[in-house]
XYZ file of C-alpha atoms in Angstrom:
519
model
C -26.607 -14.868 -10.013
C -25.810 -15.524 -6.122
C -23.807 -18.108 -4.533
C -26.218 -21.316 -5.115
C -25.253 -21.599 -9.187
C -21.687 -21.561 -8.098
C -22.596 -24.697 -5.254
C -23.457 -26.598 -8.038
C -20.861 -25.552 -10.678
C -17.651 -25.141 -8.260
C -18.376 -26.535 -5.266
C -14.849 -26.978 -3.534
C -13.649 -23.510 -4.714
C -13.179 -20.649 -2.033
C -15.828 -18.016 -1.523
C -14.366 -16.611 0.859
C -10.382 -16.694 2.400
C -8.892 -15.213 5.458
C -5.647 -14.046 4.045
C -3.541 -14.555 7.503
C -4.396 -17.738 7.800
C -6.201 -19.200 4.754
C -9.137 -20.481 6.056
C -11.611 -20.803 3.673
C -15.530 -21.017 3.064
C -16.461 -23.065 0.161
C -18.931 -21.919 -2.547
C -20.831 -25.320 -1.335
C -20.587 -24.658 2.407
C -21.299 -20.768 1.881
C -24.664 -22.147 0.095
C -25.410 -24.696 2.493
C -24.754 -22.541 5.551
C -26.596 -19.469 4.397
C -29.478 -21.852 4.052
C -29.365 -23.121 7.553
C -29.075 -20.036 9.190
C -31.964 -18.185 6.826
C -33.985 -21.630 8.207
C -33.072 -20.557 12.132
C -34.171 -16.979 11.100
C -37.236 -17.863 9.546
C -37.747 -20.313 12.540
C -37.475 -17.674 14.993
C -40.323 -15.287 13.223
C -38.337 -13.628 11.319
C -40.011 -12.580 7.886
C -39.455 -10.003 4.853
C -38.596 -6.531 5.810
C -37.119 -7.501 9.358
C -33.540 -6.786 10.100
C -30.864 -8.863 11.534
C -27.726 -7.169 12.713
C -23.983 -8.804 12.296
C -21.768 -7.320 15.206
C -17.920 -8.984 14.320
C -14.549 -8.732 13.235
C -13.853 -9.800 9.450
C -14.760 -12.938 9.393
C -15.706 -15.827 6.921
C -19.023 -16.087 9.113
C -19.743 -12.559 8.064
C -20.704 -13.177 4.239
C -22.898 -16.705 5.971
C -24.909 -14.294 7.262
C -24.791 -12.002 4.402
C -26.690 -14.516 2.422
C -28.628 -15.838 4.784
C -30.510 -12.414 5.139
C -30.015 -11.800 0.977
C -31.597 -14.922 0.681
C -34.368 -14.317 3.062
C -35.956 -11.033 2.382
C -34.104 -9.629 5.410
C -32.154 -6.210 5.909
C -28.682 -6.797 7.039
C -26.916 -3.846 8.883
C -23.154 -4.982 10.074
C -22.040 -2.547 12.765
C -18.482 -1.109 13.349
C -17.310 -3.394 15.928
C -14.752 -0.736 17.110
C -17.890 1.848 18.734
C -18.700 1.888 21.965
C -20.970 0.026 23.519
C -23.933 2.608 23.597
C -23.208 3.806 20.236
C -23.560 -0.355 19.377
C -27.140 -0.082 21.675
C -28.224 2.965 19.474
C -27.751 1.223 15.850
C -29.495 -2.141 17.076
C -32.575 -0.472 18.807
C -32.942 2.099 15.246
C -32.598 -0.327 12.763
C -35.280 -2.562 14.786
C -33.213 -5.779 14.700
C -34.507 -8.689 15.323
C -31.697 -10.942 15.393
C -28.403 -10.425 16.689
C -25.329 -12.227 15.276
C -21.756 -11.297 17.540
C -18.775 -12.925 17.468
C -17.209 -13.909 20.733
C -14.161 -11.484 20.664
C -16.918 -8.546 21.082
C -18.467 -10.614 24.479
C -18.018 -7.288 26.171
C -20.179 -5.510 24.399
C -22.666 -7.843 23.252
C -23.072 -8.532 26.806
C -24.109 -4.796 27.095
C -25.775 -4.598 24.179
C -27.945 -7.607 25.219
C -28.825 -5.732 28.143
C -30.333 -2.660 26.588
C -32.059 -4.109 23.960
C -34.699 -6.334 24.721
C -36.403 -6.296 21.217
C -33.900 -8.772 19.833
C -35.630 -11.751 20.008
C -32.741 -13.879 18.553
C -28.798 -13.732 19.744
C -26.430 -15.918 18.551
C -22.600 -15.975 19.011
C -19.818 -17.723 17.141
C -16.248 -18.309 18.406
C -13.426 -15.943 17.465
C -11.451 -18.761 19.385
C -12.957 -22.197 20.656
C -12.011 -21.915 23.798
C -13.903 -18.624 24.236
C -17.189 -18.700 26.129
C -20.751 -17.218 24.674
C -22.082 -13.880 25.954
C -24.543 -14.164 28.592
C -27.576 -14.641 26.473
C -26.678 -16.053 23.185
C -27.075 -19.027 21.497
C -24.687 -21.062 19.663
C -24.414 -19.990 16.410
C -23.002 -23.025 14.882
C -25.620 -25.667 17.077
C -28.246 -23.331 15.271
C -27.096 -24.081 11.864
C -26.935 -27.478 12.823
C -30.372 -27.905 14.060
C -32.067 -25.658 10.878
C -33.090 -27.666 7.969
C -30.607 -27.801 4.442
C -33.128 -27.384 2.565
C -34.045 -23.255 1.029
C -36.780 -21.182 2.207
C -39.988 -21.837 -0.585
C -39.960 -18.437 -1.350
C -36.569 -16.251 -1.440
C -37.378 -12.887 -2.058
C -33.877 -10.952 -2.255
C -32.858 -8.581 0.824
C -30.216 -6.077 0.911
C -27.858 -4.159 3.093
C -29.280 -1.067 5.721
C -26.027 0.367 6.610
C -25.019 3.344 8.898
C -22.979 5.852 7.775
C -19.523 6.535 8.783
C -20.230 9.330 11.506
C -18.028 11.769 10.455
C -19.943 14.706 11.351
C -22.001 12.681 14.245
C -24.148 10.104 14.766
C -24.122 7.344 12.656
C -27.624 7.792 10.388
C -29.208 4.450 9.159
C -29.605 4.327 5.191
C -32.491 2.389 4.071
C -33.788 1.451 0.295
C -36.524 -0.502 -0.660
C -36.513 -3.880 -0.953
C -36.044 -4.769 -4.634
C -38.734 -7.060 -4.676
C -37.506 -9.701 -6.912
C -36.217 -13.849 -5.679
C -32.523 -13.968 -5.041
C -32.104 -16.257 -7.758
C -33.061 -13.700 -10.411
C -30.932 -11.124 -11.845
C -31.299 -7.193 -11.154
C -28.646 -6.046 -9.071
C -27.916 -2.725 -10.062
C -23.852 -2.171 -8.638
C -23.023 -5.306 -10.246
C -24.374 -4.377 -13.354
C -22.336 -0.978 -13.393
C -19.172 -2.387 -11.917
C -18.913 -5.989 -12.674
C -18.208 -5.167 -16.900
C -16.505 -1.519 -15.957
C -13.676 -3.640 -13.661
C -13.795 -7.182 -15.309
C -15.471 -9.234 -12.581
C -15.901 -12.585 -13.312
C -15.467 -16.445 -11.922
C -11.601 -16.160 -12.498
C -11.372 -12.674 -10.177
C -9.762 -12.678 -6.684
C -10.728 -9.573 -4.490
C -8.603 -8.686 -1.890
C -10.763 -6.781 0.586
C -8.501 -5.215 3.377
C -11.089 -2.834 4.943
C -13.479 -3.940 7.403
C -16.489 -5.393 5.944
C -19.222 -3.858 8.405
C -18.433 -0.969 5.817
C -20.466 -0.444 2.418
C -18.407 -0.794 -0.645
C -16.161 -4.118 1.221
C -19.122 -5.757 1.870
C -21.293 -4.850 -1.214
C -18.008 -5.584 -3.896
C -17.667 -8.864 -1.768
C -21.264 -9.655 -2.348
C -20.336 -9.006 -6.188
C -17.976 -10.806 -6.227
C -20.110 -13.601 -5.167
C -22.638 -13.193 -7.987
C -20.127 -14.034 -10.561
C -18.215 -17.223 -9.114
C -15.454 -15.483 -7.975
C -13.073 -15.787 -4.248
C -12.884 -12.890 -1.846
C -9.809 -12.797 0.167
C -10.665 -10.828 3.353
C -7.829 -9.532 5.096
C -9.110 -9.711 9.123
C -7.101 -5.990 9.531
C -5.224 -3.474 6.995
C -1.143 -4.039 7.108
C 0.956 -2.392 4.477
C 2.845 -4.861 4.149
C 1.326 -8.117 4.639
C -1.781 -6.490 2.105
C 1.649 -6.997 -1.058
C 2.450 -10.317 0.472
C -1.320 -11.067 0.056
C -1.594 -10.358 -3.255
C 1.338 -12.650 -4.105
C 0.296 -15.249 -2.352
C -3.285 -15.270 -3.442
C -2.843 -14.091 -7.109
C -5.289 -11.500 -6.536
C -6.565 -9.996 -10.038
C -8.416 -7.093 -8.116
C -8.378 -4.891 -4.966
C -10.080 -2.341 -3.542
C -8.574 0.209 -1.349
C -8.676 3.961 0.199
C -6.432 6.492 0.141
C -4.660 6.199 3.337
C -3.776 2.473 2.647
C -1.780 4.053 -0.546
C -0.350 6.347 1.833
C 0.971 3.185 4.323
C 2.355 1.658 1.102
C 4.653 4.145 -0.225
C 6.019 4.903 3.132
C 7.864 1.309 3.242
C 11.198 1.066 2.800
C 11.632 0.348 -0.719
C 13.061 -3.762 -0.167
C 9.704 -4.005 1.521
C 7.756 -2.600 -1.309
C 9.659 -4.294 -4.104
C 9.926 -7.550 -2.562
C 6.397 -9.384 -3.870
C 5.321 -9.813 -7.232
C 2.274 -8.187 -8.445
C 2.050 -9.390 -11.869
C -1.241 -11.016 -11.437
C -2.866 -7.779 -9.969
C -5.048 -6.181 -12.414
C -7.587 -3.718 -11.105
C -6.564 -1.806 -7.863
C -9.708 -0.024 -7.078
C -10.103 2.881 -4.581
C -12.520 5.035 -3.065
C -14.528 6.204 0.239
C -12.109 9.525 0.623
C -10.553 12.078 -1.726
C -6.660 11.167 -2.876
C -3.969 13.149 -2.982
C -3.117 13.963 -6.627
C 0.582 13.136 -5.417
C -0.448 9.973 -4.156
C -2.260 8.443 -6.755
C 0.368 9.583 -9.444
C 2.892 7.422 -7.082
C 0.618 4.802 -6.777
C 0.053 4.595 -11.013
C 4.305 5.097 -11.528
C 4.377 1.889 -9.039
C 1.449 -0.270 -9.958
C 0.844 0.694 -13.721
C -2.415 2.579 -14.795
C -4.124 -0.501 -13.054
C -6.175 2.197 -10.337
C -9.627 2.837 -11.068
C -11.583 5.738 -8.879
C -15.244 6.101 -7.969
C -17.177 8.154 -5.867
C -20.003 7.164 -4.144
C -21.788 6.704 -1.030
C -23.551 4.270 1.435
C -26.467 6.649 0.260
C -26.239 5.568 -3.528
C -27.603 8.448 -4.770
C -25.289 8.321 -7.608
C -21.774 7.313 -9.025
C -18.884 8.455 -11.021
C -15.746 7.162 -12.064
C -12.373 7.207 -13.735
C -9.398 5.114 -15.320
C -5.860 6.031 -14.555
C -5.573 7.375 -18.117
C -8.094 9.968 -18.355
C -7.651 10.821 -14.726
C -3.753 11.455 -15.761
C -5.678 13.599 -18.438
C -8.140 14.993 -15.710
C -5.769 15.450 -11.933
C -7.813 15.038 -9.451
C -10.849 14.425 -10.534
C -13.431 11.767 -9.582
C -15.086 11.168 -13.201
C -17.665 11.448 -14.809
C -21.184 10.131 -13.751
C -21.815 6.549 -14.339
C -25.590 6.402 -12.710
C -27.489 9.746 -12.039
C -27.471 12.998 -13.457
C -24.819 15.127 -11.997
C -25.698 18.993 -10.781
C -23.919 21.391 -8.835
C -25.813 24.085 -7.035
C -25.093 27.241 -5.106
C -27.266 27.721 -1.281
C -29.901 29.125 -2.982
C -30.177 25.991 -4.795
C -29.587 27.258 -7.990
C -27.298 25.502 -10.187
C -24.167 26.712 -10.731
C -21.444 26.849 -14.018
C -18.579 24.855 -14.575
C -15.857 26.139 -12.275
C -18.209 26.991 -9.857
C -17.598 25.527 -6.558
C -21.141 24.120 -4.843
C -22.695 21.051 -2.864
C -22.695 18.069 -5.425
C -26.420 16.212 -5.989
C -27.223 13.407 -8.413
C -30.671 13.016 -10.301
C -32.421 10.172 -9.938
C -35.831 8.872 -11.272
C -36.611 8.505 -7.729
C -35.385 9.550 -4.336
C -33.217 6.803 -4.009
C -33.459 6.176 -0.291
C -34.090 7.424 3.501
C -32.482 8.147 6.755
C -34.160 5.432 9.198
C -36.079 7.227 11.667
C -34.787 10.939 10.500
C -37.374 12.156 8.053
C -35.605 15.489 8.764
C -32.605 14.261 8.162
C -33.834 12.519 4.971
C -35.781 15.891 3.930
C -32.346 18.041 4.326
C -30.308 15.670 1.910
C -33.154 16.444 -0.770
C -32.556 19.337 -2.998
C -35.001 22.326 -1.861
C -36.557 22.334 -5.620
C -36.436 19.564 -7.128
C -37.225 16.495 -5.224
C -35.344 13.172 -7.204
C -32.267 15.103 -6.129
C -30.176 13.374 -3.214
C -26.555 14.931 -1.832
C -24.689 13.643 0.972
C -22.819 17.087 2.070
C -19.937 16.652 -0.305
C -18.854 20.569 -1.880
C -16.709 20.413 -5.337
C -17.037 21.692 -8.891
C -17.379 20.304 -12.612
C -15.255 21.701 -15.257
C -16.455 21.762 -19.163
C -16.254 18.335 -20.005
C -18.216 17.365 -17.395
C -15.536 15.395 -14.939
C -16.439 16.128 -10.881
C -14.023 17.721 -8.836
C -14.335 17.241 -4.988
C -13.157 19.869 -2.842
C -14.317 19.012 0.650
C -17.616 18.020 2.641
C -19.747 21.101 3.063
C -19.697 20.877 6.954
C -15.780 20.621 6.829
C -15.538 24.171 5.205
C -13.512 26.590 7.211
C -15.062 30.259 6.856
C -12.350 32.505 8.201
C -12.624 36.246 7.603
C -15.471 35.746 5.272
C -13.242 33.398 3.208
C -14.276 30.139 2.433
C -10.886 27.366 2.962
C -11.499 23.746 2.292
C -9.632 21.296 4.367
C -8.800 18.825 1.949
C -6.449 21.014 0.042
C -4.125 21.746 2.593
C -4.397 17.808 4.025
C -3.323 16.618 0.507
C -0.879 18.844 0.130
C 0.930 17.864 3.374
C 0.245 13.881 3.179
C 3.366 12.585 1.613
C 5.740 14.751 3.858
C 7.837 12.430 5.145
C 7.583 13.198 8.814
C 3.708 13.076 8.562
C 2.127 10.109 9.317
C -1.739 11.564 9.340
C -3.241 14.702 9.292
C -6.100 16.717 9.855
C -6.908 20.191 9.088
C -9.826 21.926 10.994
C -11.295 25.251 11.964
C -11.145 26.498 15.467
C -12.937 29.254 17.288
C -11.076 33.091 16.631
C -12.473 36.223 18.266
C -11.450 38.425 15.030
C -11.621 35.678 12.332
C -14.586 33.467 13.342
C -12.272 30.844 12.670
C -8.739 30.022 12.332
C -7.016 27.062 10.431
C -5.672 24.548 12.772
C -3.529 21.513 11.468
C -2.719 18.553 13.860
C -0.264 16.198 12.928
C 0.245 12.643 13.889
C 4.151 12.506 13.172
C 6.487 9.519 11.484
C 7.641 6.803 14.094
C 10.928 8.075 15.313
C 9.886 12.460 14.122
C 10.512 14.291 17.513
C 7.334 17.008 17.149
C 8.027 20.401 18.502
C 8.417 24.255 17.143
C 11.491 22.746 14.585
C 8.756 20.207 12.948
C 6.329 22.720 12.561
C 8.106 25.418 11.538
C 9.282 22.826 8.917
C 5.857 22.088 7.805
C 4.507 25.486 7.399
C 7.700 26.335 5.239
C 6.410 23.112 2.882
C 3.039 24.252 2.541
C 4.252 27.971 1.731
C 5.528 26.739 -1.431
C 2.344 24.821 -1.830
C -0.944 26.625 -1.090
C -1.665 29.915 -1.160
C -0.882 31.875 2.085
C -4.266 32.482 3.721
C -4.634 28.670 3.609
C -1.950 28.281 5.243
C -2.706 26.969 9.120
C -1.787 29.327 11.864
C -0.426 26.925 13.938
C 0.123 22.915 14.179
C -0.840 20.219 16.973
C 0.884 17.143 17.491
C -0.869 14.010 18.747
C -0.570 10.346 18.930
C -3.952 9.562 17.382
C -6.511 10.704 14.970
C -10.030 10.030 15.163
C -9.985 8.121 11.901
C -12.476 5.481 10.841
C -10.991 2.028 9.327
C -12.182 3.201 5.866
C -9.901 6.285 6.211
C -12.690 8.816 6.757
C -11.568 11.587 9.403
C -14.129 11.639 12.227
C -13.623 15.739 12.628
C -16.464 16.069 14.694
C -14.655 14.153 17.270
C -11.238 16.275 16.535
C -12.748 19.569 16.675
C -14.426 18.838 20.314
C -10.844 18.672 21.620
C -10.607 22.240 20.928
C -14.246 23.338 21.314
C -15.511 21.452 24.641
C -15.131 23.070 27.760
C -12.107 21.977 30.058
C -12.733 19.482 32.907
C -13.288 20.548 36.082
């Protein structure tokens, strides 16, 4: 399916709806626009296997030119519009775009970016507000659509995403699968056909999506969503509270959210949280980090056993999942596999028992995919023996029935003393105290240890941080973790080096402690 049955079927219903404002992108307009805009692409040389980058904000012109590459042949990679400038330059030149879409509330840096790439043959800009101006440059996105022909492409072999990872442990690495070498209008799209009957999509769903949609599973599930006749409502930034009024307003049947959303949620005052109905809301979907145990029990006493967990990655190497009632069965664990075979292996590469803490790979028939431009980084993720084995640096464990536990990623591990300490342990068990707003947990440089645990702390509007706060916090996690886990001292900040999806960026934190001083 894609959004051209639905043109015919329902055209006046929302594909798309900006939840702050409800503005809204017919299933007819999303078809007709897509087609203009895969016209201007194929008008400006554009062909099969090219890439077109989408530098914006959530948008409704964001799933336009979605399908305009899907239906084109085209590789799409959406950028975080939050990096800087040159870290914007780096993704366009790698993934070889040829076409540039920005919005005009990035003008900034799609002036720069225009600048320093001079392979982009095509740049066009739409208006975040009309009176804005276009970057120096660009083209008028909407006089383009205007001038391109209604009518489809002849021939409209299907393209797909070529996203960047999150850059938690550096720079962003460009993830790139095969085309799948079927039209657009046939069938064959492997995440629907896992998720679509496992969560219930279908023409009566309504997806809230409050992440940013330059990110894998928002725009993906969006895209799904799309396939079966259903309305996206894209919220243009994560609020706690306005994401419940949302779902009130909207009806929305399903959601998908990360941890640290949950988090924002159960902090509000109770009138806040009480105050919408949620009756209509029946799949609350979350993912992209690990969950507190804690947290997702609150979340299923408040919700119902409406959350549904997957793991996965931008990668796809593989996928597991669980239902709030097994998982209640199963704390903290991420499922079972749903696609791939699931091994856990030991650094010699051997694979390892159940208990057995190692880095996590998935079988495939095939190497599912490559690192643009990084064979080396595409050779490391492969496992040293058998080749159809992918991992994306994630460390946990299975136990006997076969259900994945996650304990960290393998480049987060703090080795202190010759002890292994994972992170994510001591950051879940700290997350719900009430003067903590966000946390991270990281090893630091130690003459005698190698390295020590370091905690910094991000604390509730209105905590005063100090010695009294952390002596507070280190007496909570005694009675939680053992006592060599147990951070030797705690930070307070103002900010974490988090991306939107909730994924730490530790590479980032540790260089606070691990760069030399300014002059």
């Amino acid at each position: 399916m894609y959004p051209g049955k639905f043109a015919a079927l329902t055209p006046d219903k929302p594909a798309v709806v900006m939840s702050d404002t409800g503005a809204a992108l017919t299933y007819a307009q999303l078809e007709e626009r897509s087609v203009r805009l895969s016209r201007a692409l194929w008008d400006a040389g554009l062909r099969p296997g090219d890439n077109v980058a989408l530098l914006a904000e959530n948008s409704l012109r964001t799933y336009e030119v979605y399908w305009a590459a899907m239906r084109s042949g085209l590789y799409l990679t959406a950028i975080n519009f939050r990096l800087h400038p040159d870290e914007v330059t780096y993704i366009v030149d790698d993934c070889g775009a040829k076409a540039l879409v920005v919005s005009t509330g990035l003008a900034e840096t799609a002036t720069v970016v225009h600048d320093a790439t001079p392979g982009v043959g095509l740049r066009l800009a739409f208006c975040t507000d009309p009176a804005d101006d276009l970057p120096p440059g660009h083209d008028d996105y909407e006089a383009a659509l205007a001038a391109a022909s209604p009518e489809p492409l002849p021939e409209q072999p299907r393209g797909r995403d070529m996203l960047y990872s999150s850059g938690t442990t550096g720079r962003p690495k460009g993830v790139k699968a095969p085309l799948p070498g079927v039209s657009v209008t046939e069938g064959g799209d492997l995440l629907l056909s896992l998720f679509g009957p496992l969560y219930g999509f279908a023409a009566d769903t309504v997806y809230l999506s409050p992440a940013p949609l330059y990110h894998a599973a928002p725009l993906r599930f969006g895209g799904m969503i799309h396939q079966v006749g259903g309305t996206v409502v894209v919220m243009p930034r994560f609020d706690a509270a306005a994401a419940l009024a949302a779902i009130e307003r909207y009806r929305v049947t399903h959601s998908q959210w990360v941890p640290t959303m949950f988090v924002r949620m159960l902090k509000l005052p109770d009138e806040v949280r009480t105050a919408h109905d949620l009756s209509s809301h029946r799949v609350a979907v979350h993912a992209a980090a690990p969950c507190p145990v804690e947290v997702k029990q609150r979340m299923i006493d408040w919700w119902g056993p409406i959350l549904h967990e997957y793991y996965a990655a931008t990668e796809s190497i593989g996928l597991t999942v669980i239902d709030s009632p097994t998982w209640q069965q199963k704390p903290g664990s991420v499922g079972r596999s749903l696609l791939g075979v699931l091994h856990v292996c030991g650094d010699d590469g051997q694979e390892l028992p159940p208990g057995e803490v190692g880095l996590v790979y998935f079988e495939r028939d095939q190497f599912p995919f490559a690192y643009h431009n990084d064979p080396e980084k595409t050779a490391a993720a492969a496992h040293p023996d058998n080749p159809t084995w992918a991992t994306t640096g994630d460390v946990g464990y299975v136990d006997e029935d076969g259900f994945l536990f996650l304990t960290d990623r393998q480049s987060f591990m703090i080795i202190s003393g010759g002890v292994n300490i994972y992170p994510q342990e001591i950051e879940n068990a700290l997350a719900l105290h009430p003067a903590v707003l966000d946390l991270a947990v990281i090893g630091i440089p130690d003459p005698d240890m190698g390295e020590q645990v370091k905690a910094v702390v991000q604390p509730a509007p209105d905590v005063e941080p100090g010695p009294e706060l952390e002596a507070e916090l280190l007496e909570f996690l005694r009675a939680r973790i053992a006592g060599y886990k147990i951070p030797r001292s705690i930070d307070f900040t103002d900010d974490l080096p988090r991306t939107e999806t909730g994924k730490l960026q530790k590479h980032k934190l540790r260089a606070r402690y691990t760069s030399p001083a300014p002059a």
